[in-house]
XYZ file of C-alpha atoms in Angstrom:
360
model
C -2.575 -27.657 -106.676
C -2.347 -30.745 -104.452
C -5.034 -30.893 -101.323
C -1.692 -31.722 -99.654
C 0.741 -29.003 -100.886
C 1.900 -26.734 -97.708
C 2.466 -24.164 -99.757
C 5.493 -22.626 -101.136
C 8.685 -21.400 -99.311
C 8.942 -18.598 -101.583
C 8.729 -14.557 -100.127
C 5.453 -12.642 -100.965
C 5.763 -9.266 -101.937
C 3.878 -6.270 -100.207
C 0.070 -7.016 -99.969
C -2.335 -5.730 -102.581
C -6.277 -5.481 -101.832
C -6.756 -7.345 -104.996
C -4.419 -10.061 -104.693
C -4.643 -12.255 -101.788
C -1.667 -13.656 -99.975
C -0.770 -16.900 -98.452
C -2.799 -17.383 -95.425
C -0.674 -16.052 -91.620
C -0.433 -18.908 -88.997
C -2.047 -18.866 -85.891
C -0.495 -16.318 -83.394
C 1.543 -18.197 -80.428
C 1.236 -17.580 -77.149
C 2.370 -14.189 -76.000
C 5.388 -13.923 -74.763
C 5.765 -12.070 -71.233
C 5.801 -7.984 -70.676
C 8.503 -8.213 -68.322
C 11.339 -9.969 -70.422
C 12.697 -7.352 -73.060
C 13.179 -8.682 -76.547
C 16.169 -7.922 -79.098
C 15.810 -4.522 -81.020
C 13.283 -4.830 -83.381
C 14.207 -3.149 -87.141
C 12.273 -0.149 -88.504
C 8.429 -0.928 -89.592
C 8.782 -4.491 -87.432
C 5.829 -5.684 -85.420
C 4.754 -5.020 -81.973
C 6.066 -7.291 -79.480
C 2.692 -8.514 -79.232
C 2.885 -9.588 -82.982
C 4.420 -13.113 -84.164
C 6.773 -13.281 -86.323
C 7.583 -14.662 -89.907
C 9.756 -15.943 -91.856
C 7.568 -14.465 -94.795
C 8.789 -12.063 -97.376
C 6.922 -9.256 -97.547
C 4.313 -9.763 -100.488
C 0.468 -9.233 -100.650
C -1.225 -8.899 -97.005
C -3.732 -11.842 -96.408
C -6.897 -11.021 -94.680
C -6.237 -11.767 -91.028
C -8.384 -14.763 -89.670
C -10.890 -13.866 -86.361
C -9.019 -15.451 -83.227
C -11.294 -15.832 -80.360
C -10.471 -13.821 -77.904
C -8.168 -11.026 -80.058
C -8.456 -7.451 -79.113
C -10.138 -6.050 -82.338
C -8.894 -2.324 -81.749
C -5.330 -3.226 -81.621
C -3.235 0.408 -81.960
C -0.938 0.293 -85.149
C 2.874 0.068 -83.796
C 5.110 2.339 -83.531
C 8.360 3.291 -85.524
C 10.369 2.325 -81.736
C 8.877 -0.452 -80.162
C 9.130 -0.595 -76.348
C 10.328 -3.353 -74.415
C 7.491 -3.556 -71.819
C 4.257 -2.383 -71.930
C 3.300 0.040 -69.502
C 2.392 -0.834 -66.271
C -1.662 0.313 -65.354
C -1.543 3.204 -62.526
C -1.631 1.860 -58.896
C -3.813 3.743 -56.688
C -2.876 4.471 -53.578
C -4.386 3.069 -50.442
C -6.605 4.869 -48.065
C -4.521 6.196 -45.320
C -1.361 6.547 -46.932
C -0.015 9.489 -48.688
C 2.884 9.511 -51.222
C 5.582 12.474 -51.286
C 5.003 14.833 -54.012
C 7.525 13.545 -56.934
C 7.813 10.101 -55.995
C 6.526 7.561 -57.909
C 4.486 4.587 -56.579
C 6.148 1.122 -57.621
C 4.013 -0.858 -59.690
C 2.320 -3.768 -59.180
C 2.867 -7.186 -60.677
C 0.375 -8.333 -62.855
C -2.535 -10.084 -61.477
C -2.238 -8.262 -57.949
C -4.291 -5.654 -56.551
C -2.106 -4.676 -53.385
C 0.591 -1.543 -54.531
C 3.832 -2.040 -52.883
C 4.809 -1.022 -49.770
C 7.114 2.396 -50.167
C 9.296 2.049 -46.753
C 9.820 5.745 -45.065
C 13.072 7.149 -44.968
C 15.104 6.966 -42.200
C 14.429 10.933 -40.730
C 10.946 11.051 -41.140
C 8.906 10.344 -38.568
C 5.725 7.955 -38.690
C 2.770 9.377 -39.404
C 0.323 7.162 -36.991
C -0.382 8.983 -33.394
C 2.332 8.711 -31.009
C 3.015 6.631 -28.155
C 1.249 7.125 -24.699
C 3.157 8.479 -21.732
C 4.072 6.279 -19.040
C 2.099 6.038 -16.336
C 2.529 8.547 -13.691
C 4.250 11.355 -15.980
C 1.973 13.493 -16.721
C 1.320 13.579 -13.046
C 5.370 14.627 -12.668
C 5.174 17.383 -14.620
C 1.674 18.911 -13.244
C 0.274 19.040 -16.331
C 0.368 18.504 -19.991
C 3.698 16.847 -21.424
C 6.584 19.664 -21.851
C 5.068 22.212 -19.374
C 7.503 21.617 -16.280
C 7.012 23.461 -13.352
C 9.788 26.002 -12.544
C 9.778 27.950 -9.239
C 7.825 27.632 -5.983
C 5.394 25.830 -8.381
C 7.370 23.229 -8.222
C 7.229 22.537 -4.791
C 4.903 20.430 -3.283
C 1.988 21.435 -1.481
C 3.092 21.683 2.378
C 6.517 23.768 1.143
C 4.019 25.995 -1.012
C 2.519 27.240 2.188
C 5.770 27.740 3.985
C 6.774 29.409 1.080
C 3.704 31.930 0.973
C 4.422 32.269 4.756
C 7.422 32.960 5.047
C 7.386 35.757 2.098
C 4.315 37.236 3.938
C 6.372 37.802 6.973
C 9.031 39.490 5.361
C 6.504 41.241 3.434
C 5.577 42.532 6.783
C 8.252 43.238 8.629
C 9.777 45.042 5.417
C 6.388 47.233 5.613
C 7.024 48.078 9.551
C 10.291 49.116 9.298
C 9.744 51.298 6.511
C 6.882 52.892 8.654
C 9.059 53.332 11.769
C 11.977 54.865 9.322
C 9.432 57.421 8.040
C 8.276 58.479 11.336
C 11.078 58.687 12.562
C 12.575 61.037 10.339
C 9.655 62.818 9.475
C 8.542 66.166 11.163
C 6.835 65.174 14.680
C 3.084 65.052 14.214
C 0.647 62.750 16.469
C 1.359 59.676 15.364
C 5.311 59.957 16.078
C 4.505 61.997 19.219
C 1.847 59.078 20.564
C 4.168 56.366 19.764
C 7.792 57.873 20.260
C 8.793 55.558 22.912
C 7.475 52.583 20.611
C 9.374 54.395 17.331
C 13.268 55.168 19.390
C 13.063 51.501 20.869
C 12.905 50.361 16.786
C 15.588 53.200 15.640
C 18.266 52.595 18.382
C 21.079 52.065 18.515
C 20.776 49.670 14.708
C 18.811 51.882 12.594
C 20.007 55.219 13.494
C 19.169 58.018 11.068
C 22.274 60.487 10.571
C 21.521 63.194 7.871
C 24.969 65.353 9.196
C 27.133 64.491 5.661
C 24.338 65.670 3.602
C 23.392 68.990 5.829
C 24.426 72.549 4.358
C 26.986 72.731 6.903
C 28.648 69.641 7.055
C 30.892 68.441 10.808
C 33.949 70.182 10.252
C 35.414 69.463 13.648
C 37.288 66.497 15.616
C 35.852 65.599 18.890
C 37.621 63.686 21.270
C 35.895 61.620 24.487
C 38.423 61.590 27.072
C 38.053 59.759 30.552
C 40.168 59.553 34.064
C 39.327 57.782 36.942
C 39.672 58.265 41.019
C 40.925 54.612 42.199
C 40.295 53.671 45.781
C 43.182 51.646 47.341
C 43.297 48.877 49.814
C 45.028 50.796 52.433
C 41.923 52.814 52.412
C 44.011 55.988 50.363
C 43.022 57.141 46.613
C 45.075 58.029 43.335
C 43.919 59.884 39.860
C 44.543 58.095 36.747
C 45.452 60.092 33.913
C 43.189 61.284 30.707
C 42.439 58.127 28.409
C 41.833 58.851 24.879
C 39.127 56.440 24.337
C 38.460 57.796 20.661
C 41.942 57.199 20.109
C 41.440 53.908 21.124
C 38.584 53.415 19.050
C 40.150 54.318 16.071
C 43.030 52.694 16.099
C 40.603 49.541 15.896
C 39.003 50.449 13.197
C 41.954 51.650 11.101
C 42.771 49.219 8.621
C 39.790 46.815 9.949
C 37.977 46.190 6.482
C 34.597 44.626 8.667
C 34.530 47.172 12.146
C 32.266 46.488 14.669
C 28.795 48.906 15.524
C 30.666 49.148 19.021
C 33.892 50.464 18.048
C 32.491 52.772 15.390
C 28.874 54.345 17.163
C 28.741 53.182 20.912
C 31.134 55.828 22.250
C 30.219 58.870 19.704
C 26.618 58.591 20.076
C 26.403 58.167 23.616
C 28.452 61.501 24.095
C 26.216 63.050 21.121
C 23.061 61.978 23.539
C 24.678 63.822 26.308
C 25.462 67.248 24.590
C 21.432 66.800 23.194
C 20.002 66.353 26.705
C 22.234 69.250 28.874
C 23.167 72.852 28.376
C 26.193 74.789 28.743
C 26.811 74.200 32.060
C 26.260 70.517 32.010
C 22.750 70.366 33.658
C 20.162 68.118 31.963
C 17.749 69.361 30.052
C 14.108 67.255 30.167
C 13.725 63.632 31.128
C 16.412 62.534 28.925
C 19.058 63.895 30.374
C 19.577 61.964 33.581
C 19.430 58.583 31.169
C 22.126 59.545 29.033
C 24.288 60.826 32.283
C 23.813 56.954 33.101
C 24.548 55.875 29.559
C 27.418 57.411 29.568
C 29.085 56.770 32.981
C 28.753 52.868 32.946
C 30.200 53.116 29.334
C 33.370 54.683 31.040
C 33.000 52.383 33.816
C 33.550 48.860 31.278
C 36.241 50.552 29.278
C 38.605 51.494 32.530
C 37.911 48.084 33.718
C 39.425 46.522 30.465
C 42.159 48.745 30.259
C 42.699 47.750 33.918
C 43.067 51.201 35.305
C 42.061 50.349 38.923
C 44.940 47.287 38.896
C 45.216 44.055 41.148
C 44.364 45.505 44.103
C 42.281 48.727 43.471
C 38.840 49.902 42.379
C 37.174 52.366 40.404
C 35.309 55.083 43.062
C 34.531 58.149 40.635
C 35.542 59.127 36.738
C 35.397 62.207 35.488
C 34.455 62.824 31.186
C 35.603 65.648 28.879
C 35.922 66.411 25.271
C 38.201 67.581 23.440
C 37.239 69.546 20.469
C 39.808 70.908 17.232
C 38.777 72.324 14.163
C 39.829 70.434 11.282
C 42.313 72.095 8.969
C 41.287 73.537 5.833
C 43.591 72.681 2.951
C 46.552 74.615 1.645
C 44.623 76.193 -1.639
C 42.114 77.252 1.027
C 42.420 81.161 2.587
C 39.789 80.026 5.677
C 41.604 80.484 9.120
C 41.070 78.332 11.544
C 42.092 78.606 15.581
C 44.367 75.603 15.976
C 43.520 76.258 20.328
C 41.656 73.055 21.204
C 38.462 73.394 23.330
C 38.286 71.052 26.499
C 34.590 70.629 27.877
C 34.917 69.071 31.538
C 31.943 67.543 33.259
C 31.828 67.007 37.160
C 33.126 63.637 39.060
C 30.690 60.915 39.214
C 30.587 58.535 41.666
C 30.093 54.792 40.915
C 27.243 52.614 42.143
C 29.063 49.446 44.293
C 28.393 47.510 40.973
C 30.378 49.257 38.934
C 33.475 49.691 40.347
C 34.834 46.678 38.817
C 33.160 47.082 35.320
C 29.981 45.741 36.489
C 26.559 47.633 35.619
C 24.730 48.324 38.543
């Protein structure tokens, strides 16, 4: 054979130990991981592998390249495209979801690849300081408003706390003065009566008549006439006003009656029948107040009603009452007397101030 014969062209059949083939050229340079290569045929090279334009024929011993991995793995029956990319571990500080896969890194770099968060999840660094002077809003730690007189500042705390003190108070009196009131009499209500009846009357009046075993099955009446002094020095007598009457026409089909039109007149005669007997004398050192109770009442309603007229004024009036049994219904077999009962009381004479309504 020539020194300069290149060999021939001619395909080599498989290799045989004993037989050595035609020497393999140099391996090229490798080509990149990242560009895939055409399919490769069943039992062809790695990627890594050069190829040949040599039949297949005896194997020749392969030369010792400087630099080669020596414990090359055999290739498989499917070659891959790329070759798989070494595990990027992650960086201190940041956390991957479970499932997700970190991108991989290029070769030659040792930073992974930023993985950006989704759009609903929050960041995971601490979160941003409150403006100045919020906390100090909200009296204490962020989300904990105060509700309430808590709320308030300082100064209206204390008016606050005041003010529910006093009616705190004068919720506790009242209640007291109730209870001794009704209660039986025992010291206390005896040593303080005077001090108890100015807190009861005439606002906070205790009637317990509806609920008592027999109930006021009667219609009383206050009736009132009047002795009128005339200029020419001669009198007249008025005739019998119905002041109840009067009374409750006003409050029929009033929805919001006054105290005066409902109580004034009935318990000021009720406070004269208490204080005198039968025969109209007073009995203890009630009796001569509600006599003057009850006259200058009289008095003011015969001066509205103008009883005296232009000219004339009031010298004495004279009360009665007029009492009738209620009737019992129709299903009911309870008689009743359907006689009124007229209780008369003397003539009083006015003082000078009240002959014209005045209150002397």
């Amino acid at each position: 054979m020539n020194a300069y014969d290149k060999g021939s062209d001619a395909r080599h059949g498989p290799a045989r130990p004993a037989v050595p083939g035609p020497r393999a050229p140099f391996p090229g340079p490798t080509p990149p991981s990242d560009v895939p290569g055409p399919a490769a045929p069943h039992d062809a090279p790695t990627p890594d592998a050069p190829e040949t334009d040599a039949s297949p024929g005896p194997a020749l011993p392969a030369l010792e390249v400087p630099g080669a991995d020596e414990s090359a793995a055999p290739a498989s029956d499917v070659p891959e495209p790329h070759a798989a990319p070494d595990p990027v571990l992650p960086v201190p500080g940041s956390e991957v979801p479970d499932g997700d896969t970190p991108d991989a890194t290029a070769p030659g770099t040792s930073e992974p690849t930023a993985v950006p968060l989704d759009s609903g999840e929050a960041p995971s660094g601490p979160p941003d300081p409150p403006p100045p002077g919020a906390r100090e809003a909200l009296g204490g730690p962020l989300g904990e408003a105060r509700t309430g007189v808590a709320a308030l500042s300082l100064r209206y705390q204390i008016g606050a706390a005041l003010a529910i003190a006093v009616v705190a108070i004068a919720v506790c009196v009242h209640l007291g003065m109730t209870f001794l009131h009704v209660a039986p009499a025992n010291t206390v209500s005896k040593k303080h009566s005077e001090t108890i009846a100015d807190w009861i009357y005439p606002e906070f009046e205790q009637n317990w008549k509806l609920f008592a075993p027999n109930p006021l099955q009667q219609n009383v009446s206050v009736q009132v006439r009047a002795e009128i002094r005339t200029p020419d020095g001669g009198s007249r007598t008025t005739g019998w006003y119905d002041l109840s009457a009067e009374d409750g026409r006003a409050i029929d089909g009033n929805v919001a009656p006054s105290h005066t039109q409902q109580n004034e007149l009935r318990r000021a005669w009720d406070f004269f029948v208490s204080t005198h007997d039968d025969d109209n004398r007073p009995v203890g050192m009630r009796g001569a107040l509600s006599e003057t109770y009850l006259r200058r009442i009289m008095a003011m309603r015969l001066d509205r009603a103008d009883a005296a007229g232009p000219d004339g004024e009031l010298a004495r009036v004279q009360v009665r009452s007029r009492t009738a049994d209620v009737p019992p219904p129709a299903w009911s077999e309870e008689k009743v007397s359907g006689k009124p009962v007229y209780r008369v009381l003397p003539w009083w004479t006015l003082p000078e101030k009240e002959t014209r309504g005045g209150i002397g």
